Coordinates of C-alpha atoms in Angstrom, one line a residue:
Chain A
M120 CA 26.6 -12.2 -36.8
T121 CA 28.3 -13.5 -33.8
Q122 CA 30.9 -10.8 -33.2
P123 CA 30.0 -8.1 -30.7
L124 CA 29.6 -4.7 -32.3
P125 CA 32.5 -2.2 -32.2
T126 CA 31.8 1.1 -30.4
P127 CA 29.9 3.3 -32.8
P128 CA 32.0 6.3 -33.9
T129 CA 29.3 8.8 -33.0
A130 CA 28.6 7.5 -29.6
M131 CA 29.3 10.1 -26.9
V132 CA 28.1 8.0 -24.0
P133 CA 30.6 6.0 -22.1
P134 CA 29.5 2.4 -21.7
A135 CA 28.2 1.4 -18.3
A136 CA 30.3 -1.1 -16.4
D137 CA 28.2 -4.0 -17.8
G138 CA 27.9 -2.7 -21.3
F139 CA 25.1 -1.6 -23.5
A140 CA 21.5 -2.6 -23.4
L141 CA 21.0 -1.8 -27.0
R142 CA 23.3 -1.0 -29.9
T143 CA 22.8 -0.5 -33.6
Q144 CA 25.5 -0.1 -36.2
G145 CA 24.9 1.1 -39.8
L146 CA 21.3 0.3 -39.6
V147 CA 19.6 0.9 -43.0
K148 CA 15.9 0.6 -43.8
S149 CA 14.0 1.8 -46.9
Y150 CA 10.4 1.5 -47.8
G151 CA 10.7 1.1 -51.6
A152 CA 12.7 4.0 -52.8
R153 CA 12.2 6.1 -49.7
P154 CA 14.9 5.7 -47.1
A155 CA 13.8 5.7 -43.5
L156 CA 17.1 4.9 -41.8
Q157 CA 20.4 5.7 -43.4
G158 CA 23.1 4.1 -41.3
L159 CA 21.9 4.6 -37.8
D160 CA 24.5 4.1 -35.0
L161 CA 23.0 4.0 -31.5
A162 CA 24.4 3.1 -28.1
V163 CA 22.1 2.8 -25.2
P164 CA 23.9 2.1 -21.8
R165 CA 22.2 -0.3 -19.4
G166 CA 20.2 1.1 -16.5
V167 CA 19.2 4.4 -17.9
V168 CA 16.2 6.1 -19.5
Y169 CA 17.2 6.8 -23.0
G170 CA 15.2 9.5 -24.9
F171 CA 15.1 8.9 -28.6
L172 CA 14.1 12.2 -30.3
G173 CA 13.4 13.2 -33.8
P174 CA 10.9 15.2 -35.9
N175 CA 8.1 13.5 -37.8
G176 CA 9.5 11.1 -40.4
A177 CA 12.9 11.0 -38.9
G178 CA 12.9 7.3 -38.5
K179 CA 11.8 6.8 -34.9
T180 CA 9.0 4.4 -35.6
T181 CA 11.0 2.5 -38.1
L182 CA 13.7 1.9 -35.5
M183 CA 11.1 0.6 -33.0
R184 CA 9.7 -1.8 -35.6
L185 CA 13.2 -3.1 -36.4
L186 CA 14.0 -3.6 -32.8
V187 CA 11.0 -5.8 -32.2
G188 CA 11.2 -7.8 -35.4
L189 CA 8.2 -6.4 -37.2
I190 CA 10.3 -5.4 -40.2
K191 CA 13.7 -6.5 -41.5
P192 CA 16.6 -4.1 -42.0
N193 CA 18.2 -3.7 -45.4
A194 CA 21.6 -3.5 -43.8
G195 CA 23.3 -3.0 -40.4
R196 CA 23.5 -4.8 -37.1
I197 CA 21.5 -4.8 -33.9
E198 CA 22.7 -5.9 -30.5
I199 CA 20.2 -6.4 -27.7
L200 CA 21.4 -6.9 -24.1
G201 CA 24.9 -7.7 -25.3
Q202 CA 23.8 -10.3 -27.9
P203 CA 23.5 -10.0 -31.7
Y204 CA 19.9 -9.9 -32.8
T205 CA 18.3 -10.4 -36.2
W206 CA 14.6 -10.5 -36.9
R207 CA 14.6 -14.2 -36.9
Q208 CA 16.1 -14.5 -33.4
R209 CA 12.7 -13.8 -31.8
T210 CA 13.5 -15.4 -28.5
R211 CA 15.8 -12.5 -27.8
L212 CA 12.7 -10.4 -27.5
H213 CA 11.6 -12.5 -24.5
Q214 CA 13.7 -10.1 -22.3
V215 CA 12.2 -7.0 -24.1
G216 CA 9.0 -5.3 -23.4
S217 CA 7.6 -2.9 -25.9
L218 CA 4.9 -0.5 -26.8
V219 CA 5.3 0.2 -30.5
E220 CA 3.1 3.0 -32.0
S221 CA -0.3 3.2 -30.5
P222 CA -1.4 0.4 -28.2
T223 CA -3.7 -2.1 -29.9
F224 CA -6.2 -4.4 -28.2
Y225 CA -9.3 -6.6 -28.9
D226 CA -12.0 -4.1 -28.0
Y227 CA -14.5 -6.8 -27.2
L228 CA -12.2 -8.4 -24.6
S229 CA -11.6 -6.9 -21.1
G230 CA -8.3 -5.2 -20.4
R231 CA -7.4 -8.2 -18.2
D232 CA -8.2 -10.7 -21.0
N233 CA -6.2 -8.7 -23.5
L234 CA -3.2 -9.1 -21.1
R235 CA -3.9 -12.8 -20.8
V236 CA -3.8 -13.1 -24.6
L237 CA -0.4 -11.4 -24.7
A238 CA 0.9 -13.3 -21.7
A239 CA 0.2 -16.5 -23.6
S240 CA 2.5 -15.5 -26.4
G241 CA 6.3 -15.0 -26.4
A242 CA 7.9 -15.4 -23.0
R243 CA 5.9 -17.4 -20.5
V244 CA 4.4 -15.3 -17.8
P245 CA 2.9 -16.5 -14.5
A246 CA -0.9 -15.9 -14.4
S247 CA -0.5 -13.7 -11.3
R248 CA 1.6 -11.3 -13.3
V249 CA -1.4 -10.0 -15.2
D250 CA -3.0 -8.6 -12.1
E251 CA 0.3 -7.3 -10.9
V252 CA 0.9 -5.1 -13.9
L253 CA -2.8 -4.0 -14.0
A254 CA -2.3 -2.8 -10.4
L255 CA 1.0 -1.2 -11.3
V256 CA -0.6 1.0 -14.0
G257 CA -3.7 1.8 -11.9
L258 CA -6.2 -0.3 -13.8
A259 CA -6.9 -3.0 -11.2
E260 CA -10.4 -1.7 -10.7
R261 CA -11.2 -1.4 -14.4
G262 CA -9.5 -4.6 -15.5
R263 CA -12.7 -6.4 -16.2
D264 CA -14.1 -3.7 -18.4
K265 CA -14.0 -4.1 -22.1
A266 CA -11.0 -2.5 -23.6
G267 CA -13.2 -0.8 -26.2
R268 CA -14.7 1.3 -23.4
Y269 CA -11.3 2.5 -22.2
S270 CA -10.3 6.1 -22.8
L271 CA -7.1 6.9 -24.8
G272 CA -5.2 7.3 -21.6
M273 CA -6.4 4.0 -20.1
K274 CA -5.5 2.2 -23.3
Q275 CA -2.1 3.8 -23.1
R276 CA -1.7 2.5 -19.5
L277 CA -2.9 -0.9 -20.6
G278 CA -0.2 -0.8 -23.3
I279 CA 2.5 0.0 -20.7
A280 CA 1.1 -2.8 -18.6
A281 CA 1.5 -5.2 -21.6
A282 CA 5.1 -4.0 -22.1
L283 CA 5.8 -4.8 -18.5
L284 CA 4.3 -8.3 -18.5
S285 CA 7.4 -10.3 -18.9
D286 CA 9.4 -8.2 -16.4
P287 CA 11.8 -7.2 -19.2
Q288 CA 15.4 -6.1 -18.9
L289 CA 14.9 -3.6 -21.8
L290 CA 11.7 -1.6 -22.2
L291 CA 11.0 0.0 -25.6
L292 CA 8.3 2.6 -25.4
D293 CA 6.9 4.7 -28.3
E294 CA 5.4 7.9 -27.1
P295 CA 4.4 6.5 -23.7
A296 CA 2.9 9.7 -22.4
N297 CA 0.5 9.9 -25.3
G298 CA -3.1 10.4 -23.9
L299 CA -2.1 10.2 -20.3
D300 CA -3.4 12.8 -17.9
P301 CA -0.9 14.8 -15.8
G302 CA -1.3 12.4 -12.9
G303 CA -0.7 9.4 -15.2
I304 CA 2.4 11.0 -16.7
V305 CA 3.9 11.5 -13.2
A306 CA 3.0 7.9 -12.3
M307 CA 4.6 6.6 -15.5
R308 CA 7.7 8.7 -14.9
E309 CA 8.0 7.3 -11.4
T310 CA 7.4 3.7 -12.6
L311 CA 10.1 4.0 -15.3
R312 CA 12.5 5.6 -12.8
H313 CA 11.8 2.7 -10.5
L314 CA 12.7 0.3 -13.2
T315 CA 16.0 1.9 -14.0
R316 CA 16.9 1.7 -10.3
Q317 CA 16.4 -2.0 -10.6
G318 CA 19.0 -2.0 -13.4
K319 CA 16.6 -2.1 -16.2
T320 CA 16.9 0.0 -19.3
V321 CA 14.1 2.2 -20.7
F322 CA 14.2 3.4 -24.3
V323 CA 11.6 6.1 -25.0
S324 CA 10.9 7.3 -28.5
S325 CA 9.1 10.7 -28.3
H326 CA 8.7 14.1 -29.7
I327 CA 7.3 15.5 -26.4
L328 CA 10.5 17.2 -25.5
P329 CA 9.6 18.6 -22.0
E330 CA 8.5 15.1 -21.0
V331 CA 11.8 13.6 -22.2
Q332 CA 13.7 16.3 -20.5
Q333 CA 12.2 15.3 -17.2
L334 CA 12.6 11.6 -17.8
A335 CA 15.8 10.9 -19.8
D336 CA 19.3 10.4 -18.6
V337 CA 20.7 10.0 -22.1
V338 CA 19.3 11.4 -25.3
G339 CA 19.8 10.5 -29.0
I340 CA 18.5 12.8 -31.6
V341 CA 17.7 11.5 -35.1
N342 CA 17.0 13.4 -38.2
G343 CA 16.7 12.2 -41.8
G344 CA 17.3 8.6 -40.7
R345 CA 20.7 9.4 -39.1
L346 CA 21.7 9.9 -35.5
I347 CA 22.9 13.5 -35.4
R348 CA 23.6 13.7 -31.7
E349 CA 23.8 11.4 -28.7
G350 CA 24.9 12.2 -25.2
R351 CA 23.9 12.7 -21.6
L352 CA 21.0 15.1 -21.2
A353 CA 22.9 17.3 -18.8
D354 CA 25.8 17.7 -21.3
L355 CA 23.4 18.6 -24.1
L356 CA 21.6 21.1 -22.0
S357 CA 24.8 22.8 -21.0
E358 CA 25.7 23.2 -24.6
G359 CA 22.3 24.4 -25.9
G360 CA 20.3 27.5 -25.1
H361 CA 18.7 30.6 -26.4
V362 CA 18.4 34.3 -25.9
S363 CA 15.1 35.9 -27.0
A364 CA 14.6 39.6 -27.5
R365 CA 11.3 41.4 -28.1
V366 CA 11.6 44.4 -30.4
A367 CA 9.3 46.6 -32.6
E368 CA 8.6 45.0 -35.9
A369 CA 9.8 48.1 -37.7
E370 CA 13.2 47.5 -36.1
L371 CA 13.4 43.9 -37.1
P372 CA 15.9 44.3 -40.0
A373 CA 18.3 46.4 -37.9
S374 CA 18.0 43.9 -35.1
M375 CA 18.7 40.9 -37.3
A376 CA 21.7 42.7 -38.7
A377 CA 23.0 43.6 -35.3
L378 CA 22.7 40.0 -34.0
A379 CA 24.2 38.4 -37.1
G380 CA 27.6 39.0 -35.6
F381 CA 27.0 36.2 -33.1
G382 CA 27.4 33.7 -35.8
A383 CA 24.5 31.6 -34.4
P384 CA 21.2 30.6 -35.9
I385 CA 18.7 33.5 -35.6
Q386 CA 15.0 33.3 -36.1
A387 CA 12.2 35.9 -35.8
R388 CA 8.6 35.3 -35.0
P389 CA 5.6 37.6 -34.2
A390 CA 5.1 38.5 -30.6
D391 CA 1.8 38.4 -28.7
Q392 CA 1.4 42.2 -29.0
P393 CA 0.7 43.8 -32.4
G394 CA 3.7 45.5 -34.0
Q395 CA 6.1 43.5 -31.9
A396 CA 8.4 40.6 -32.9
V397 CA 10.6 38.2 -31.0
I398 CA 14.1 37.3 -32.2
D399 CA 15.5 34.0 -31.0
V400 CA 19.3 33.6 -31.0
R401 CA 20.6 30.1 -30.4
I402 CA 23.4 30.9 -28.0
G403 CA 24.0 30.2 -24.3
P404 CA 21.7 32.0 -21.8
E405 CA 24.8 33.6 -20.2
R406 CA 25.2 35.8 -23.3
A407 CA 21.9 37.6 -22.8
A408 CA 23.7 40.8 -21.8
E409 CA 25.8 40.7 -25.0
V410 CA 22.6 40.5 -27.0
N411 CA 21.2 43.5 -25.2
R412 CA 24.4 45.4 -25.8
A413 CA 24.5 44.6 -29.5
L414 CA 20.9 45.7 -30.0
A415 CA 21.5 49.0 -28.1
A416 CA 24.6 49.6 -30.1
A417 CA 22.4 49.4 -33.2
G418 CA 19.9 51.8 -31.7
V419 CA 17.3 49.1 -31.0
Y420 CA 15.9 48.9 -27.4
A421 CA 14.4 45.6 -26.6
S422 CA 11.2 45.7 -24.5
D423 CA 12.0 42.2 -23.1
I424 CA 14.9 39.9 -23.0
S425 CA 14.7 36.3 -21.9
S426 CA 17.0 33.4 -22.0
G427 CA 17.0 29.7 -21.2
S428 CA 18.4 26.3 -21.9
D429 CA 16.1 23.5 -22.7
L430 CA 15.9 20.4 -24.8
E431 CA 13.6 22.1 -27.2
S432 CA 16.2 24.6 -28.1
V433 CA 18.9 22.0 -28.5
F434 CA 16.5 19.9 -30.6
L435 CA 15.4 22.7 -32.8
S436 CA 19.0 23.9 -33.4
L437 CA 20.1 20.4 -34.3
T438 CA 17.1 19.4 -36.5
A439 CA 16.4 22.9 -37.9
T440 CA 12.7 22.5 -37.6
A441 CA 12.0 25.9 -35.8
P442 CA 8.8 27.7 -36.2
T443 CA 8.5 30.1 -39.2
T444 CA 8.9 33.8 -39.1
T445 CA 5.4 34.5 -40.4
G446 CA 3.3 32.8 -37.7
A447 CA 0.6 32.1 -40.4
P448 CA -1.7 29.1 -39.8
G449 CA -0.1 26.0 -41.1
D450 CA 3.4 27.4 -41.0
G451 CA 6.0 25.6 -39.0
W452 CA 4.8 22.1 -39.9
G453 CA 7.3 21.6 -42.6
E454 CA 10.8 20.4 -42.1
R455 CA 13.6 22.8 -42.8
A456 CA 16.6 20.6 -43.3
Chain B
M298 CA -1.8 -25.0 -25.0
A299 CA -1.9 -21.5 -23.4
L300 CA -1.8 -19.9 -26.9
L301 CA -4.6 -22.2 -28.1
S302 CA -6.6 -21.5 -25.0
V303 CA -6.5 -17.7 -25.5
A304 CA -7.1 -18.1 -29.3
L305 CA -10.3 -19.9 -28.4
L306 CA -11.1 -17.3 -25.8
K307 CA -10.8 -14.6 -28.5
L308 CA -13.2 -16.4 -30.8
V309 CA -15.7 -17.4 -28.2
R310 CA -15.9 -13.8 -26.9
R311 CA -16.1 -12.4 -30.4
P312 CA -19.7 -11.4 -31.3
A313 CA -19.1 -12.3 -35.0
T314 CA -18.7 -15.9 -34.0
W315 CA -22.2 -16.1 -32.6
I316 CA -23.7 -14.0 -35.4
V317 CA -22.2 -16.5 -38.0
F318 CA -23.6 -19.4 -36.0
A319 CA -27.1 -17.8 -35.9
I320 CA -27.0 -16.9 -39.6
L321 CA -26.0 -20.5 -40.6
A322 CA -28.6 -22.2 -38.3
G323 CA -31.3 -19.7 -39.3
L324 CA -30.7 -20.1 -43.0
I325 CA -30.8 -23.9 -42.8
A326 CA -33.9 -23.9 -40.6
L327 CA -35.6 -21.5 -43.0
V328 CA -34.8 -23.6 -46.0
F329 CA -36.2 -26.8 -44.5
I330 CA -39.3 -25.2 -42.9
S331 CA -40.0 -23.5 -46.3
L332 CA -39.7 -26.9 -48.0
G333 CA -42.1 -28.5 -45.5
A334 CA -44.5 -25.6 -45.9
T335 CA -44.5 -25.7 -49.7
A336 CA -44.6 -29.5 -50.2
G337 CA -48.1 -30.5 -51.3
S338 CA -48.7 -27.2 -53.0
M339 CA -46.4 -27.6 -56.0
E340 CA -48.0 -27.4 -59.4
S341 CA -45.4 -29.7 -61.0
M342 CA -45.3 -33.3 -60.0
G343 CA -41.5 -33.3 -60.6
D344 CA -41.0 -30.4 -58.2
E345 CA -43.2 -32.1 -55.6
L346 CA -41.1 -35.3 -55.9
Q347 CA -37.9 -33.4 -55.6
I348 CA -39.0 -31.8 -52.3
R349 CA -40.2 -35.1 -51.0
V350 CA -36.8 -36.6 -51.8
L351 CA -35.0 -33.8 -49.9
L352 CA -37.1 -34.4 -46.8
D353 CA -37.1 -38.1 -46.8
F354 CA -35.1 -39.7 -44.0
P355 CA -32.4 -41.1 -43.9
T356 CA -31.4 -39.4 -47.2
A357 CA -32.3 -36.0 -45.5
Y358 CA -29.2 -36.4 -43.2
T359 CA -26.9 -36.0 -46.3
I360 CA -29.1 -33.2 -47.6
V361 CA -28.7 -31.4 -44.3
A362 CA -24.9 -31.9 -44.4
G363 CA -24.9 -30.6 -48.0
F364 CA -26.7 -27.4 -46.9
V365 CA -24.3 -27.0 -43.9
V366 CA -21.3 -27.3 -46.2
G367 CA -22.8 -25.0 -48.8
F368 CA -24.0 -22.2 -46.5
G369 CA -21.3 -22.9 -43.9
G370 CA -18.5 -22.8 -46.5
L371 CA -19.7 -19.4 -47.7
L372 CA -19.7 -18.1 -44.2
A373 CA -16.5 -19.8 -43.2
V374 CA -14.6 -18.1 -46.0
A375 CA -15.6 -14.8 -44.6
Y376 CA -15.1 -15.9 -41.0
G377 CA -11.6 -17.3 -41.6
A378 CA -10.6 -14.1 -43.4
A379 CA -12.2 -11.9 -40.7
V380 CA -10.4 -13.5 -37.8
I381 CA -6.9 -13.3 -39.1
G382 CA -7.6 -10.2 -41.1
A383 CA -8.6 -8.4 -37.9
D384 CA -5.2 -9.0 -36.4
W385 CA -3.8 -6.9 -39.3
A386 CA -6.6 -4.4 -39.4
W387 CA -6.5 -3.8 -35.6
G388 CA -2.8 -4.0 -35.4
T389 CA -3.0 -6.7 -32.7
I390 CA -0.5 -9.0 -34.5
R391 CA 2.1 -6.3 -33.9
A392 CA 2.0 -6.8 -30.1
I393 CA 2.1 -10.6 -30.5
V394 CA 5.1 -10.6 -32.7
A395 CA 6.9 -7.9 -30.7
R396 CA 6.7 -10.3 -27.7
G397 CA 8.9 -12.8 -29.5
E398 CA 6.1 -15.2 -30.5
S399 CA 6.7 -17.4 -33.5
R400 CA 4.7 -16.1 -36.4
V401 CA 4.2 -19.6 -37.8
R402 CA 3.1 -21.0 -34.5
Y403 CA 0.7 -18.1 -34.0
T404 CA -0.7 -18.6 -37.5
L405 CA -1.2 -22.4 -37.0
V406 CA -2.7 -22.1 -33.5
T407 CA -5.1 -19.3 -34.7
F408 CA -6.3 -21.6 -37.5
L409 CA -6.6 -24.5 -35.1
A410 CA -8.9 -22.4 -32.9
I411 CA -10.9 -21.4 -36.0
A412 CA -11.2 -25.1 -37.0
L413 CA -12.5 -26.0 -33.5
I414 CA -15.0 -23.2 -33.5
V415 CA -16.0 -24.2 -37.0
G416 CA -16.6 -27.8 -35.7
L417 CA -18.8 -26.4 -33.0
G418 CA -20.7 -24.3 -35.5
V419 CA -21.1 -27.2 -37.9
T420 CA -22.4 -29.5 -35.1
F421 CA -24.8 -26.8 -34.0
A422 CA -26.1 -26.1 -37.6
F423 CA -26.3 -29.9 -38.2
V424 CA -28.5 -30.4 -35.1
I425 CA -30.7 -27.4 -36.1
G426 CA -30.9 -28.7 -39.7
I427 CA -31.9 -32.2 -38.7
G428 CA -34.5 -30.8 -36.3
S429 CA -35.9 -28.6 -39.0
A430 CA -35.9 -31.4 -41.6
I431 CA -37.8 -33.7 -39.2
L432 CA -40.3 -30.9 -38.6
A433 CA -40.6 -30.2 -42.3
A434 CA -41.0 -33.9 -43.1
E435 CA -43.9 -34.0 -40.6
M436 CA -45.4 -30.8 -42.1
A437 CA -45.2 -32.4 -45.5
G438 CA -46.9 -35.6 -44.3
I439 CA -43.8 -37.6 -45.3
G440 CA -43.0 -38.7 -41.8
S441 CA -39.6 -39.0 -40.2
S442 CA -39.4 -42.7 -39.2
G443 CA -36.3 -43.1 -41.4
A444 CA -34.5 -40.7 -39.1
T445 CA -33.9 -43.5 -36.6
D446 CA -32.4 -46.0 -39.1
A447 CA -29.6 -47.7 -37.1
D448 CA -27.1 -47.9 -40.0
T449 CA -27.6 -44.3 -40.9
L450 CA -27.2 -43.1 -37.3
A451 CA -24.0 -45.1 -37.0
S452 CA -22.6 -43.2 -40.1
L453 CA -23.6 -39.8 -38.8
P454 CA -20.3 -39.1 -36.9
G455 CA -18.4 -39.7 -40.2
L456 CA -20.8 -37.5 -42.1
L457 CA -20.4 -34.8 -39.5
A458 CA -16.6 -35.1 -39.6
R459 CA -16.6 -34.7 -43.4
T460 CA -19.0 -31.8 -43.1
W461 CA -16.5 -30.2 -40.7
L462 CA -13.6 -30.8 -43.0
G463 CA -15.4 -29.2 -45.9
V464 CA -16.3 -26.1 -44.0
A465 CA -12.9 -25.9 -42.3
Q466 CA -11.2 -26.1 -45.7
A467 CA -13.3 -23.2 -46.9
A468 CA -12.3 -21.3 -43.8
A469 CA -8.6 -22.1 -44.5
V470 CA -8.9 -20.6 -48.0
G471 CA -10.3 -17.3 -46.6
F472 CA -7.7 -17.4 -43.8
A473 CA -4.8 -17.7 -46.3
I474 CA -6.1 -15.0 -48.6
A475 CA -6.5 -12.6 -45.7
M476 CA -3.0 -13.4 -44.5
L477 CA -1.6 -12.9 -48.0
F478 CA -3.3 -9.5 -48.3
K479 CA -2.6 -8.6 -44.7
S480 CA -6.1 -7.2 -44.7
Q481 CA -9.5 -8.1 -43.2
L482 CA -11.5 -6.4 -45.9
A483 CA -9.4 -7.7 -48.8
G484 CA -9.5 -11.2 -47.3
I485 CA -13.2 -11.3 -47.0
G486 CA -13.8 -9.6 -50.4
A487 CA -11.3 -11.8 -52.3
G488 CA -12.5 -15.0 -50.5
L489 CA -16.1 -14.4 -51.3
A490 CA -15.3 -13.3 -54.9
F491 CA -13.4 -16.5 -55.3
Y492 CA -16.3 -18.5 -53.9
F493 CA -18.9 -16.9 -56.1
A494 CA -16.7 -17.0 -59.2
E495 CA -16.3 -20.7 -58.8
Q496 CA -20.1 -21.1 -58.5
F497 CA -20.8 -19.0 -61.5
L498 CA -18.2 -20.7 -63.6
Q499 CA -20.2 -23.9 -63.1
L500 CA -22.7 -22.5 -65.6
V501 CA -20.1 -23.0 -68.3
P502 CA -20.5 -26.6 -69.3
A503 CA -17.0 -26.8 -70.8
L504 CA -15.4 -26.0 -67.4
R505 CA -17.4 -28.3 -65.2
D506 CA -15.0 -31.2 -65.4
V507 CA -12.1 -29.0 -64.3
L508 CA -14.1 -27.1 -61.7
I509 CA -14.8 -30.2 -59.7
Y510 CA -11.2 -30.0 -58.5
F511 CA -11.5 -26.3 -57.4
P512 CA -11.5 -25.6 -53.6
F513 CA -15.1 -24.8 -53.0
S514 CA -16.4 -27.6 -55.3
V515 CA -14.2 -30.0 -53.4
S516 CA -15.4 -28.8 -50.1
S517 CA -19.0 -29.3 -51.2
A518 CA -18.3 -32.7 -52.6
V519 CA -17.0 -34.2 -49.3
V520 CA -20.6 -34.9 -48.3
A521 CA -22.1 -35.4 -51.8
T522 CA -22.7 -39.1 -51.3
T523 CA -26.4 -39.0 -51.9
D524 CA -27.9 -41.2 -54.5
A525 CA -31.1 -39.1 -54.4
F526 CA -30.3 -37.7 -57.8
D527 CA -28.3 -39.1 -60.6
P528 CA -26.5 -42.3 -59.5
D529 CA -23.4 -41.7 -61.5
T530 CA -22.0 -39.4 -58.9
S531 CA -23.5 -36.3 -60.3
F532 CA -25.4 -33.8 -58.1
G533 CA -28.3 -32.7 -60.2
N534 CA -26.8 -31.8 -63.6
F535 CA -23.4 -30.9 -62.1
P536 CA -20.6 -33.4 -61.9
V537 CA -18.9 -33.8 -58.5
L538 CA -16.0 -35.7 -57.2
D539 CA -16.9 -38.8 -55.2
A540 CA -16.8 -38.1 -51.5
D541 CA -13.6 -40.1 -50.7
T542 CA -11.6 -38.4 -53.5
A543 CA -13.0 -35.1 -52.4
V544 CA -11.8 -35.7 -48.8
V545 CA -8.3 -36.2 -50.1
W546 CA -8.4 -33.1 -52.2
S547 CA -10.0 -31.1 -49.3
I548 CA -7.2 -32.1 -46.9
G549 CA -4.7 -31.1 -49.6
Y550 CA -6.3 -27.7 -50.1
L551 CA -6.4 -27.2 -46.3
V552 CA -2.7 -28.0 -46.0
V553 CA -1.7 -25.8 -48.9
A554 CA -3.8 -22.9 -47.6
L555 CA -2.1 -23.2 -44.2
A556 CA 1.3 -23.4 -45.8
V557 CA 0.6 -20.3 -47.8
A558 CA -0.7 -18.5 -44.7
C559 CA 2.4 -19.6 -42.7
L560 CA 4.8 -18.5 -45.4
A561 CA 3.0 -15.1 -45.7
A562 CA 3.2 -14.6 -42.0
W563 CA 6.8 -15.6 -41.9
R564 CA 7.8 -13.2 -44.6
A565 CA 5.5 -10.3 -43.7
Q566 CA 6.9 -6.9 -42.9
I567 CA 4.5 -5.6 -40.3
T568 CA 3.9 -1.9 -40.8
Q569 CA 0.3 -1.8 -39.9

């Protein structure tokens, strides 16, 4: 595995001048008979925040584990910072910082000592770096407290500090906003932005779509172990969108029939008010007037029409995991491939 | 050195380390104080004689070492399994491997730290055991003048080193089992089950000649140099390896256990 990877056919992101920070080609991983990744092709340009999105069980955590050598792929290739990488080439990870799944620490050690433990493994880190990263994530004052006494958010911050220990060129973060309070999320966002301004690359795996929308430059969406879309966030948002109309429940069949002509995915869900329903049409927000006109032509008068374009709409339309039409408790958790 | 330093830090700060030390020293002190308190009140002359032999210095040094290996080996199996098993149970091994650390190096350094802590615990228990034995000998009216025998004192470092080896070998077995199972609970459970199975199988006379080569029998035999009982290298009614042969076997088991642990770490798919 000495040849550089060819450009993945699904990549829609032009490479940065100095190439890719991370690439995978045909990455396959199964747990027994259950496939987790089925030929994943990914291209992460250098110097960006890359949002890696997917529903539960899509293969996000499996990819993270593969990238840091926790598990071995069944097939496929990985390139990190322009160099081929296999799970035995562990020293390649010295330039990578990671927070994979939930952060784990020795509860009986202080936050500072936990970082010392990590700093002694892998890439050598100057002793002063421990205090630097503690200060960076706002834990300087609590660094001597036992990690077992930390809140979930503090543990998350300590996990991010651990990922930053070796001043990595590539940062892999799994749900970094998990447990953080609003102030912590803003601070994390600023920190990650600061890192990309230094030319570093941040790869964020998440299903918190609004957070990724605020953070990412480039987005990859995975479903069923395959990359189904990759591109610049701005491009994806310009393509995605929705128009929602609130109608009387009794007029739902007529409304659905009237809107079927748009040829776009349509879903209905109960509205807040009794006897009302909301119909979501996956079309661009500029077509709201057309929806209004189509409903009126069918003799249906919407009490409210709204439109928008967000990552959630794009994600839902691509992964087909929209909420159900019944709104019953427990609905909406299953995947609708 | 940095990795060893933090591995020691983890063990020294870990409450379980001090709890194990306290249990070991407490058990040994309890045994000897009980012996001292009951000597003189035994109905059977044979029992009385046995107790007096146990508390008679300088032989008592070897008896203390035997108790340290016996109780210490049992605790060490669980301790070795608990330390490496915790890395799997808590998921901390994930962060270490993800930093690009060598799995084999981490495994070996972690065991080295365990062995050093075991050495500290063995020394501590040995000192407590000797103190308790002297106290018990005085309580029993045997006296402890033999404790200062020059030749015996000169041989104590060697006896302590063999005791350490026996307990460290037991820890290595627990360590390897936990690494194989990638589980703290399974490691402790399987390690202790192995330990007790070996002890119970001693009750089957036909197996005794084979069992002397089993790991925990070997670890006990490294200090079984006493001639207090049967002179033909048997300990009570149970045959044991002679100490020098046992040392060779013990080192062999330790090396094999570490090789198994390293191989398991090297191959492991970390999904915890």
